[in-house]
Short mmCIF file of C-alpha atoms and ligand atoms in Angstrom, two decimals:
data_model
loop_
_atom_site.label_atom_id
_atom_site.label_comp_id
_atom_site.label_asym_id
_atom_site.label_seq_id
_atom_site.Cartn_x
_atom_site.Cartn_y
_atom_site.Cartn_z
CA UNK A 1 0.00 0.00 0.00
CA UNK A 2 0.96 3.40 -1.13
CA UNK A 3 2.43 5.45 2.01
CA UNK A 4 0.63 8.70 3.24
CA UNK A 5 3.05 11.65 4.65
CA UNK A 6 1.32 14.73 6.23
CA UNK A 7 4.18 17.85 5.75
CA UNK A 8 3.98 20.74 7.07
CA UNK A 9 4.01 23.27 4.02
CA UNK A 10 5.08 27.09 4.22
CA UNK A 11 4.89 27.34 0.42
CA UNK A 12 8.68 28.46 0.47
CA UNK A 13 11.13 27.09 -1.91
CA UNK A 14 12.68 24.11 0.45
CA UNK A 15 9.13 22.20 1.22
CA UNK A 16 8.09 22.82 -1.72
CA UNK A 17 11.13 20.83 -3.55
CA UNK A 18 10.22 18.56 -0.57
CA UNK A 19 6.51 17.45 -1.81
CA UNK A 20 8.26 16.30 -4.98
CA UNK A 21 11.52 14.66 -2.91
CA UNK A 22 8.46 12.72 -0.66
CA UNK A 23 6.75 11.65 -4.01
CA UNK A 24 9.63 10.21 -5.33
CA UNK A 25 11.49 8.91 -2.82
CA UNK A 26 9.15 6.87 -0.89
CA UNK A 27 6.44 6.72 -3.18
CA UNK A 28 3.73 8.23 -0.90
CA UNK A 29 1.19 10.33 -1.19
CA UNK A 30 2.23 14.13 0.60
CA UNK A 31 -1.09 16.01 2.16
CA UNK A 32 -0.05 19.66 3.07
CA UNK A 33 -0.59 21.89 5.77
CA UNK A 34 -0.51 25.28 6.22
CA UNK A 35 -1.28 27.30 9.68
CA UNK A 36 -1.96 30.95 9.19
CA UNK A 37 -0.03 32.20 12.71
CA UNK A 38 -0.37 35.62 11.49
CA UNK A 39 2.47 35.34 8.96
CA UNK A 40 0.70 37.81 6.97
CA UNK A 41 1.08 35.20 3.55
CA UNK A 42 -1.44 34.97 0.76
CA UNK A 43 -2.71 31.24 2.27
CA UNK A 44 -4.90 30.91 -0.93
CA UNK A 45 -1.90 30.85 -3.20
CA UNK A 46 0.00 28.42 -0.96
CA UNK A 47 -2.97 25.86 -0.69
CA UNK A 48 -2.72 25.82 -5.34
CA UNK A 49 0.60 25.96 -5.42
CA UNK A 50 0.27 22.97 -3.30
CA UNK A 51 -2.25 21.65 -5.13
CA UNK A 52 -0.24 22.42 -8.54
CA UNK A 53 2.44 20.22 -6.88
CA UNK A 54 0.41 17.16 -6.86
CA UNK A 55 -0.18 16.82 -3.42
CA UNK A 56 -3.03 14.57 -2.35
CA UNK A 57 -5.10 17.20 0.03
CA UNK A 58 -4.28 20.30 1.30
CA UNK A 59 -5.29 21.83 5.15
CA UNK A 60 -5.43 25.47 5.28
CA UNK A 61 -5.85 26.14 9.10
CA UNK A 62 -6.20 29.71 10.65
CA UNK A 63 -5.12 29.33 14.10
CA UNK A 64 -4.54 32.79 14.82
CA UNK A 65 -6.63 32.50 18.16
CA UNK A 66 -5.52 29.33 19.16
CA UNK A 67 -1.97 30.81 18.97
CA UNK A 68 -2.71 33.83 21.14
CA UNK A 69 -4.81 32.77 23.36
CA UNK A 70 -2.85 29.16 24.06
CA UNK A 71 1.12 30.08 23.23
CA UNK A 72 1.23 33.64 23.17
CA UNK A 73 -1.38 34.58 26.10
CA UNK A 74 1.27 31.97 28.53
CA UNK A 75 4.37 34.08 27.31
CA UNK A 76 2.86 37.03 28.04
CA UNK A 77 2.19 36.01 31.80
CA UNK A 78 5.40 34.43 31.95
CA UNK A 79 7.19 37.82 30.77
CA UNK A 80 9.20 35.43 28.31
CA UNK A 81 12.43 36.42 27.10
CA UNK A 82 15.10 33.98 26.44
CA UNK A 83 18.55 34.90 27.51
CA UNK A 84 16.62 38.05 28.32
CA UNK A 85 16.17 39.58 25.20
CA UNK A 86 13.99 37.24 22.49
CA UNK A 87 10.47 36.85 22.96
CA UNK A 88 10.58 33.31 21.68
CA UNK A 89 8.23 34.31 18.81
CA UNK A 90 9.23 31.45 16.29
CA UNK A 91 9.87 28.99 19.17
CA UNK A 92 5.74 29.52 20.43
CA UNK A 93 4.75 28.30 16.87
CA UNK A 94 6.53 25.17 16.96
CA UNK A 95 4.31 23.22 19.29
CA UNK A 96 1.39 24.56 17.62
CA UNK A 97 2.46 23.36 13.95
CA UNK A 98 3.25 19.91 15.76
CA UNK A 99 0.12 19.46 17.14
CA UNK A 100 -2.19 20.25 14.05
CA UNK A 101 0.85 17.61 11.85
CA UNK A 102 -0.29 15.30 14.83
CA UNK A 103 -4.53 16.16 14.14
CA UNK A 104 -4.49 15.83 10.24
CA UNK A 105 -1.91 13.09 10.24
CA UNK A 106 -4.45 10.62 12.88
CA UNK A 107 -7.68 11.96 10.53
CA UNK A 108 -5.73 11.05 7.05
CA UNK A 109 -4.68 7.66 8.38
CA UNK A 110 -1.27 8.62 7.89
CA UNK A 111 2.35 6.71 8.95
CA UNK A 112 4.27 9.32 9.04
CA UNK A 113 5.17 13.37 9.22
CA UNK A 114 7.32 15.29 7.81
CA UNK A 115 8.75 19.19 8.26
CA UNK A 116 11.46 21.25 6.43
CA UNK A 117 13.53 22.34 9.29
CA UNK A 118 17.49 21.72 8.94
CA UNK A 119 19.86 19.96 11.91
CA UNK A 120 21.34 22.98 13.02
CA UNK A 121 18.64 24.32 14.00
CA UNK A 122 16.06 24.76 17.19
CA UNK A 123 12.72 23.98 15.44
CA UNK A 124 13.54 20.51 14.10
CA UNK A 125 13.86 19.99 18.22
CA UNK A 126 10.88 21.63 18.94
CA UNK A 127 8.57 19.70 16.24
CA UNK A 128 9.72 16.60 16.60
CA UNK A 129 10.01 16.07 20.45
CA UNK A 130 6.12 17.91 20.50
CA UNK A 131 4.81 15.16 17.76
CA UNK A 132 6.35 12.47 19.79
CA UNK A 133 4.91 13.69 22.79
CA UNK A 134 1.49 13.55 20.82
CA UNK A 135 1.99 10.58 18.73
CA UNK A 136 5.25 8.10 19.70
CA UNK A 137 3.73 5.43 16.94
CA UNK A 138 4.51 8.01 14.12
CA UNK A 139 7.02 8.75 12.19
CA UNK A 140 8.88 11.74 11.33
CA UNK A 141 10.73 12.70 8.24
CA UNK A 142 13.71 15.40 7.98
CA UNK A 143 14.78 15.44 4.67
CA UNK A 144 16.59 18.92 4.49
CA UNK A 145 18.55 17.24 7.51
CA UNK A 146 20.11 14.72 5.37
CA UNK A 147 19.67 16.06 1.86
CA UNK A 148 22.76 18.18 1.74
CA UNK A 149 21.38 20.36 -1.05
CA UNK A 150 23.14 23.77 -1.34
CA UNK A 151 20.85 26.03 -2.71
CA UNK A 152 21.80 25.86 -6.52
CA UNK A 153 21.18 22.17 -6.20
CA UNK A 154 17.56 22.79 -4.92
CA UNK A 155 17.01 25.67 -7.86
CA UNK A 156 18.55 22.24 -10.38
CA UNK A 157 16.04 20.20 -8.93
CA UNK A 158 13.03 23.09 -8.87
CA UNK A 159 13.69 23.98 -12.37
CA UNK A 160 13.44 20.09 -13.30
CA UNK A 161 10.30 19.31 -11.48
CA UNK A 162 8.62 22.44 -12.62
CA UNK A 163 8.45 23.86 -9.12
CA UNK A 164 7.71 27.86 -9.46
CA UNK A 165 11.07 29.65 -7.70
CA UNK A 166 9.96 32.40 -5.91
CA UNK A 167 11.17 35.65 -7.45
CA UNK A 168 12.61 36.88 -4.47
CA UNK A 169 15.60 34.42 -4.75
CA UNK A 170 18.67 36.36 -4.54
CA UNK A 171 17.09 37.63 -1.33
CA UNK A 172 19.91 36.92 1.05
CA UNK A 173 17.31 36.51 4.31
CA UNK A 174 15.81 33.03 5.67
CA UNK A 175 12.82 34.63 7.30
CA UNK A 176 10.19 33.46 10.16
CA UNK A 177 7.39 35.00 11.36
CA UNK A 178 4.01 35.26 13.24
CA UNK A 179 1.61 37.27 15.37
CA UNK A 180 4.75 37.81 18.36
CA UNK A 181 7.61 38.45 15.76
CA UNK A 182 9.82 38.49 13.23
CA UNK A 183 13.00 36.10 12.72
CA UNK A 184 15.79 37.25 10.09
CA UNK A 185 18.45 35.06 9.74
CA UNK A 186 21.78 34.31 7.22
CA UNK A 187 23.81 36.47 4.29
CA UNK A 188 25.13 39.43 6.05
CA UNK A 189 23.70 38.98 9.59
CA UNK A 190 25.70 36.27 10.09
CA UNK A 191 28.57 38.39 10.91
CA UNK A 192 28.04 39.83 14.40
CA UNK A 193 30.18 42.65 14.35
CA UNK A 194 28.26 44.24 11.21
CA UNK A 195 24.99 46.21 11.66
CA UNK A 196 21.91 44.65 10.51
CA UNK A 197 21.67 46.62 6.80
CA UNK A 198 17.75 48.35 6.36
CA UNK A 199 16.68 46.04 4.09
CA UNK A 200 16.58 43.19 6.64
CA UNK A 201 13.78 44.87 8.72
CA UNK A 202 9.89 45.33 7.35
CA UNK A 203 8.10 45.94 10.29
CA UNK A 204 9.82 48.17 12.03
CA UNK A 205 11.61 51.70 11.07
CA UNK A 206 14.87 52.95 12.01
CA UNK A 207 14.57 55.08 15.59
CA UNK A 208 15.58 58.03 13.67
CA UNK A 209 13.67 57.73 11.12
CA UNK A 210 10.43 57.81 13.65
CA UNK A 211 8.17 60.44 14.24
CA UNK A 212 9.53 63.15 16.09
CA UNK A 213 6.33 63.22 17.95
CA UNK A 214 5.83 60.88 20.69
CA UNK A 215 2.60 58.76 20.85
CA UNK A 216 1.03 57.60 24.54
CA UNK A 217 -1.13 54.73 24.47
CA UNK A 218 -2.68 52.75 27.41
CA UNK A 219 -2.98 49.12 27.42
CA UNK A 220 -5.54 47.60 29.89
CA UNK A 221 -4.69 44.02 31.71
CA UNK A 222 -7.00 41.51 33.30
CA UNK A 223 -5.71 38.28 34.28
CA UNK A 224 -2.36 39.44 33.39
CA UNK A 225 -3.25 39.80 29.94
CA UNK A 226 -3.86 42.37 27.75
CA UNK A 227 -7.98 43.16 26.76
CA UNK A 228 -8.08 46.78 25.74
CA UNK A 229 -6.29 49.44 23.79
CA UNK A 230 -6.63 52.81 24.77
CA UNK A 231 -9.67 52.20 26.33
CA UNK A 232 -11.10 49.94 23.64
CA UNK A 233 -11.61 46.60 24.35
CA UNK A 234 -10.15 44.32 20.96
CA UNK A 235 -9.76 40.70 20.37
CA UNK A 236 -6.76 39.11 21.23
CA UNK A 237 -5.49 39.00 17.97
CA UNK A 238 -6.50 42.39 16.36
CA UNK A 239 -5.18 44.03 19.77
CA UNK A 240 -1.61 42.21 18.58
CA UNK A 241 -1.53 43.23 15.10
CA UNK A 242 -2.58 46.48 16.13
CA UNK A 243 0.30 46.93 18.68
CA UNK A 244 2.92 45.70 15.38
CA UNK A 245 1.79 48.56 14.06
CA UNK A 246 1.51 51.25 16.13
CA UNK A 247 4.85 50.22 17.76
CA UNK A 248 6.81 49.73 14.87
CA UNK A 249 6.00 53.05 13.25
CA UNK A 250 8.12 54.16 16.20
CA UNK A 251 10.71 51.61 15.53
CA UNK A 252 10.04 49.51 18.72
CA UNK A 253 11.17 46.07 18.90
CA UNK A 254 14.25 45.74 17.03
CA UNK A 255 16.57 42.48 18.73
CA UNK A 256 20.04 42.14 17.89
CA UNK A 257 21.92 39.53 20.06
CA UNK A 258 24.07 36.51 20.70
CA UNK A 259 21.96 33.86 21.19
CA UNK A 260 22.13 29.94 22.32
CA UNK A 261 21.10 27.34 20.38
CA UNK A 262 20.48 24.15 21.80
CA UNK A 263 22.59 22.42 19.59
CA UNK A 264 25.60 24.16 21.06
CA UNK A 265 26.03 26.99 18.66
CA UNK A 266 25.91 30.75 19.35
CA UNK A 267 24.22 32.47 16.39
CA UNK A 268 24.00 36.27 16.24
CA UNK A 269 20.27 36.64 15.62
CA UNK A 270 17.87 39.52 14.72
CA UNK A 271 14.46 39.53 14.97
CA UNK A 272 11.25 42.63 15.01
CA UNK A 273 9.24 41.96 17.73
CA UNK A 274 7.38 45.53 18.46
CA UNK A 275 4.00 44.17 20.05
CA UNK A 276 5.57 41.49 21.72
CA UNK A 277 8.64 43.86 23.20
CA UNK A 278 5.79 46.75 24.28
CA UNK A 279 3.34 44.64 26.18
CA UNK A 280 6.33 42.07 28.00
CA UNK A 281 7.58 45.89 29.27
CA UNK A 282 3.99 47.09 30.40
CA UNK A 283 2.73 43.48 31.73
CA UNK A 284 6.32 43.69 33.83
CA UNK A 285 5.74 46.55 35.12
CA UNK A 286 2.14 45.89 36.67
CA UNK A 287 3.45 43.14 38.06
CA UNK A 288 5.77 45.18 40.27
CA UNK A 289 2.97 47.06 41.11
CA UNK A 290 0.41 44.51 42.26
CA UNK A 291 2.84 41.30 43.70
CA UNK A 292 5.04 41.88 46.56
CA UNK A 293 8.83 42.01 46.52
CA UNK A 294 8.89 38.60 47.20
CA UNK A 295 6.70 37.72 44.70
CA UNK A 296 8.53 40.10 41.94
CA UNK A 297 11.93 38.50 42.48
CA UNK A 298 10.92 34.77 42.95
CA UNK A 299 8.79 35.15 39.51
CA UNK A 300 11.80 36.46 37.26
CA UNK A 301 13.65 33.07 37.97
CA UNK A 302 10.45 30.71 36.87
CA UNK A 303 9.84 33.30 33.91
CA UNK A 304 13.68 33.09 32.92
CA UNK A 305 12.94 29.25 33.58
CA UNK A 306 10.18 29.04 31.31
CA UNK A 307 10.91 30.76 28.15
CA UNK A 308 14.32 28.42 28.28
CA UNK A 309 11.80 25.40 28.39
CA UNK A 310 9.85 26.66 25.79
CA UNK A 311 12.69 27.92 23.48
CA UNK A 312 14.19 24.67 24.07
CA UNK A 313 11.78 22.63 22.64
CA UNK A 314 9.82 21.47 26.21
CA UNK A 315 6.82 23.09 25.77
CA UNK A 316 5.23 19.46 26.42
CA UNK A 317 7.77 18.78 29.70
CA UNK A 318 5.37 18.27 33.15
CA UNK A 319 7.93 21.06 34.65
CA UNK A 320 6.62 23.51 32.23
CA UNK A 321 2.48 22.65 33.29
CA UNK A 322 3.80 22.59 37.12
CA UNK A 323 5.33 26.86 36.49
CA UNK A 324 2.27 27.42 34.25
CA UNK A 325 -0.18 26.76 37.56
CA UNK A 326 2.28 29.37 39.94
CA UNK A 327 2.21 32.13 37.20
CA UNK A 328 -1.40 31.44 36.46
CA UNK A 329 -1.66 31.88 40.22
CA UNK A 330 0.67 35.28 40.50
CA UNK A 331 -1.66 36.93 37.35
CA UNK A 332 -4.84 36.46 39.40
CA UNK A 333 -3.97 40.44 40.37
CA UNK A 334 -2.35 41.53 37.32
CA UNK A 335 -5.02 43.87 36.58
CA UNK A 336 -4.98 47.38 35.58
CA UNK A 337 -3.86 50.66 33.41
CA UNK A 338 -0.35 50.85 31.84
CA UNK A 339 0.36 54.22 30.09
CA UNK A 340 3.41 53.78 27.56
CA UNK A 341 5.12 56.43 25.66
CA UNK A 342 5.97 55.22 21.75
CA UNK A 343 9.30 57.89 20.79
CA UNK A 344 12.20 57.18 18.95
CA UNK A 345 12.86 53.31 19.46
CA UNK A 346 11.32 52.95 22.86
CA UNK A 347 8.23 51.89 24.03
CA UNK A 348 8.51 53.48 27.71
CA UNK A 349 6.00 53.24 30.55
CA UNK A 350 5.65 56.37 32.09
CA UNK A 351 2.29 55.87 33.95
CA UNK A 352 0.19 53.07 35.90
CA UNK A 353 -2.88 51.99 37.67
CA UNK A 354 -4.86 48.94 39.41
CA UNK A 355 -7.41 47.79 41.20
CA UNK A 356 -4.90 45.67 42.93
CA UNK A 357 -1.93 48.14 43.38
CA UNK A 358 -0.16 47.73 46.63
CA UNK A 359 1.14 51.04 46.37
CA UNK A 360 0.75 53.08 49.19
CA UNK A 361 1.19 56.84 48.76
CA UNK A 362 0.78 57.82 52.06
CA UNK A 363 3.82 55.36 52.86
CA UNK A 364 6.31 56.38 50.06
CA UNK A 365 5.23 60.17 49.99
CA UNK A 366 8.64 61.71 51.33
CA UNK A 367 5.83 65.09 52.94
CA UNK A 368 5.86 65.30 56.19
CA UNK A 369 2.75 63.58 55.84
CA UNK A 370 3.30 60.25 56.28
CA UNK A 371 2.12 56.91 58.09
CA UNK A 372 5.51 55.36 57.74
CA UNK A 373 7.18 55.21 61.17
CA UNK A 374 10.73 56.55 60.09
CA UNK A 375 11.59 55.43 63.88
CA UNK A 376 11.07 52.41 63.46
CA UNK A 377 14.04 51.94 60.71
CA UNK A 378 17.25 52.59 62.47
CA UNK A 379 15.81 49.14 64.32
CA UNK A 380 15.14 47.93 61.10
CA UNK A 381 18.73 48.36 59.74
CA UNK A 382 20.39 47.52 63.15
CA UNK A 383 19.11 43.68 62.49
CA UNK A 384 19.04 43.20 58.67
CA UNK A 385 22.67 44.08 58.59
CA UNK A 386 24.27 42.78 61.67
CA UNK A 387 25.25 39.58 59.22
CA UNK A 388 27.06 42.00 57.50
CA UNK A 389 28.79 44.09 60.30
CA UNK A 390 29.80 40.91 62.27
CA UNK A 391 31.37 39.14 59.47
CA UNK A 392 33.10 42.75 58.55
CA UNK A 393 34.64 43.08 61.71
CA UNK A 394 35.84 39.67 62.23
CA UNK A 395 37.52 39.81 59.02
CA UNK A 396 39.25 42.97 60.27
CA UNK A 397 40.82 41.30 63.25
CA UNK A 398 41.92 38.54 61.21
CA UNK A 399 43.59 40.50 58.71
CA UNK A 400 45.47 42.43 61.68
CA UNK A 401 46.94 39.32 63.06
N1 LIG B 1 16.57 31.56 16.59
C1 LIG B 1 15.16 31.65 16.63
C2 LIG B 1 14.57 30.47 17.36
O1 LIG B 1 15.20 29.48 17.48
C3 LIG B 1 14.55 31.84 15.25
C4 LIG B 1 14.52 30.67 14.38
C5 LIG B 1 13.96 31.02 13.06
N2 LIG B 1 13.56 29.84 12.35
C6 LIG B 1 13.51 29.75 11.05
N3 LIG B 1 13.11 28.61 10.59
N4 LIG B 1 13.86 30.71 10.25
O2 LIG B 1 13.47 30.50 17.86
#
């Protein structure tokens, strides 16, 4: 019996050589898929050229929603940054993709699944530890892991099985992107000590090419995620797309860093994440206004913990579900106002408010007055830092001896 492989199709040049490659060379029948994670492509066009390709079915699925509300929603309570800086956009996605490969492969009666990511990468990882999770009994096919095809071989190979080569060729960029961000990757960028050149970035302008006039918006929180935009309450996803806009006009979100992979390799990547990089700052910065200090400083180890889970590929590991219930827990009061200023680059909060605030002005106001007991503190210090003084004056007397 002919073989049936489920591949998960971005209508790019590499899975689309791979539908042919998956024909031929083990004589199965490919069905396509094709999430629409707010990568802003023409789906329609993918789904023929898919279709033109031979393949046996074809799944366009939007699961714009599903991503916010289940991947993105999480990061956004979780303040997720990996190594501090990337909001993990293409790394959310991954589990996502995996489990919809895992949905049409069990309807189709398929044996096996198959993606287009290479070995040096993190999203081979991701997908394939996720659809084992999901589905041990199938299995999974990398071809552009073994393949060795430079990329004049897999033009050769286009050209010969009449595969359309997108016109954008000599376009030096290997691109991801969704609803959080935007991942730009190889030609020149692959020298870290170079500036990323203009023509690498689309959502985002240059900080001095912004206005000169700085906008204020206000985001609103509930649950410890965002619900309305300057006093307008927007879906999930229209609220994101909105906030890539409006921050990106005043070049927020631009990442340029040394990251990690977990293959062992540091990679200098670049990525345009203005929605994602604006509300991580405001839904911070309720936080410190609503959880104690306790709270504040225990949380930024589990968030730190989490995004490295997720980036790495976990997002299926218990550990992750057992941090998921203490952050769901902490954003129980992350309710409230933010106020953040849009200006040159920056996406600064310069105002807050909540329900739930434990600020107390008539303890921090420096007036006269006050219901702080200022007494009280030279007590205060004379315990918290006897650890300190002892240990300081016993070193003394040993270093006289
Ligand atoms: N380094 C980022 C990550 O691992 C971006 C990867 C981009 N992936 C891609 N297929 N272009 O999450």
């Amino acid at each position: 019996m002919k073989g049936k492989i489920v591949l998960a199709y971005s209508g790019g040049l590499d899975t689309s050589v791979l539908i042919k490659w998956l024909q031929q060379k083990y004589n199965a029948d490919v069905v396509t898929l094709t999430l629409d994670v707010g990568q802003k492509e023409d789906l329609k066009a993918i789904e023929k050229k898919a279709i033109n390709l031979g393949v046996l079915k074809h799944y366009s699925i939007d699961a714009k929603e599903e991503f916010v509300k289940n991947y993105i929603f999480p990061a956004i309570k979780a303040n997720a940054l990996y190594e501090g800086k990337y909001p993990i956009s293409t790394s959310l996605s991954r589990p996502l993709i995996a489990l919809k490969m895992v949905e049409v492969a069990e309807k189709e009666g398929a044996d096996a699944v198959a993606h287009g990511c290479t070995g040096k990468g993190n999203d081979q990882v991701r997908i394939e530890i996720s659809v084992k999770a999901l589905n041990p009994n199938l299995k999974i096919i990398a071809p552009v892991r073994e393949w060795n095809m430079t990329r004049d071989a897999e033009i050769e190979f286009a050209k010969e099985h009449g595969i359309p080569i997108p016109v954008d060729k000599d376009r030096p960029y290997s691109i991801d992107q969704n609803l959080w961000g935007r991942s730009i990757e190889c030609g020149i960028l692959e020298y870290p000590d170079k500036e990323p050149p203009e023509d690498a970035f689309e959502w985002t302008v240059p900080p001095e090419k912004a206005p000169n006039e700085p906008e204020y918006i206000s985001i609103e929180f509930e649950r410890g995620v965002p619900r309305a935009l300057n006093g307008e309450e927007m879906n999930p996803v229209d609220l994101i797309e909105t906030l890539n806009v409006m921050a990106g006009k005043h070049g927020v979100g631009r990442i340029d860093h040394i990251e990690d992979r977990l293959v062992g390799i540091k990679s200098r990547e670049v990525y345009e994440c203005p929605a994602a990089t604006l509300i991580i700052e405001a839904h911070r910065d309720l936080e410190k206004m609503v959880l104690t200090r306790h709270e504040v400083l225990f949380k930024q180890h589990i968030d730190a913990y989490w995004a490295y889970l997720v980036y790495a590929g976990l997002w299926m590991e218990p550990l992750k579900e057992d941090l998921d219930a203490f952050i769901d827990k902490t954003q129980e009061k992350v309710a409230g106002e933010v106020k953040v200023k849009l200006y040159k680059g920056n996406a600064q909060v310069v105002g807050r408010s909540s329900p739930y605030s434990l600020y107390d002005l008539h303890l921090a106001t420096y007036n006269i007055d006050t219901t702080f007991n200022q007494m009280a503190s030279a007590g205060f210090i004379e315990i918290w830092g006897l650890p300190t003084k002892v240990s300081k004056a016993l070193r003394k007397i040993e270093q006289a001896k």
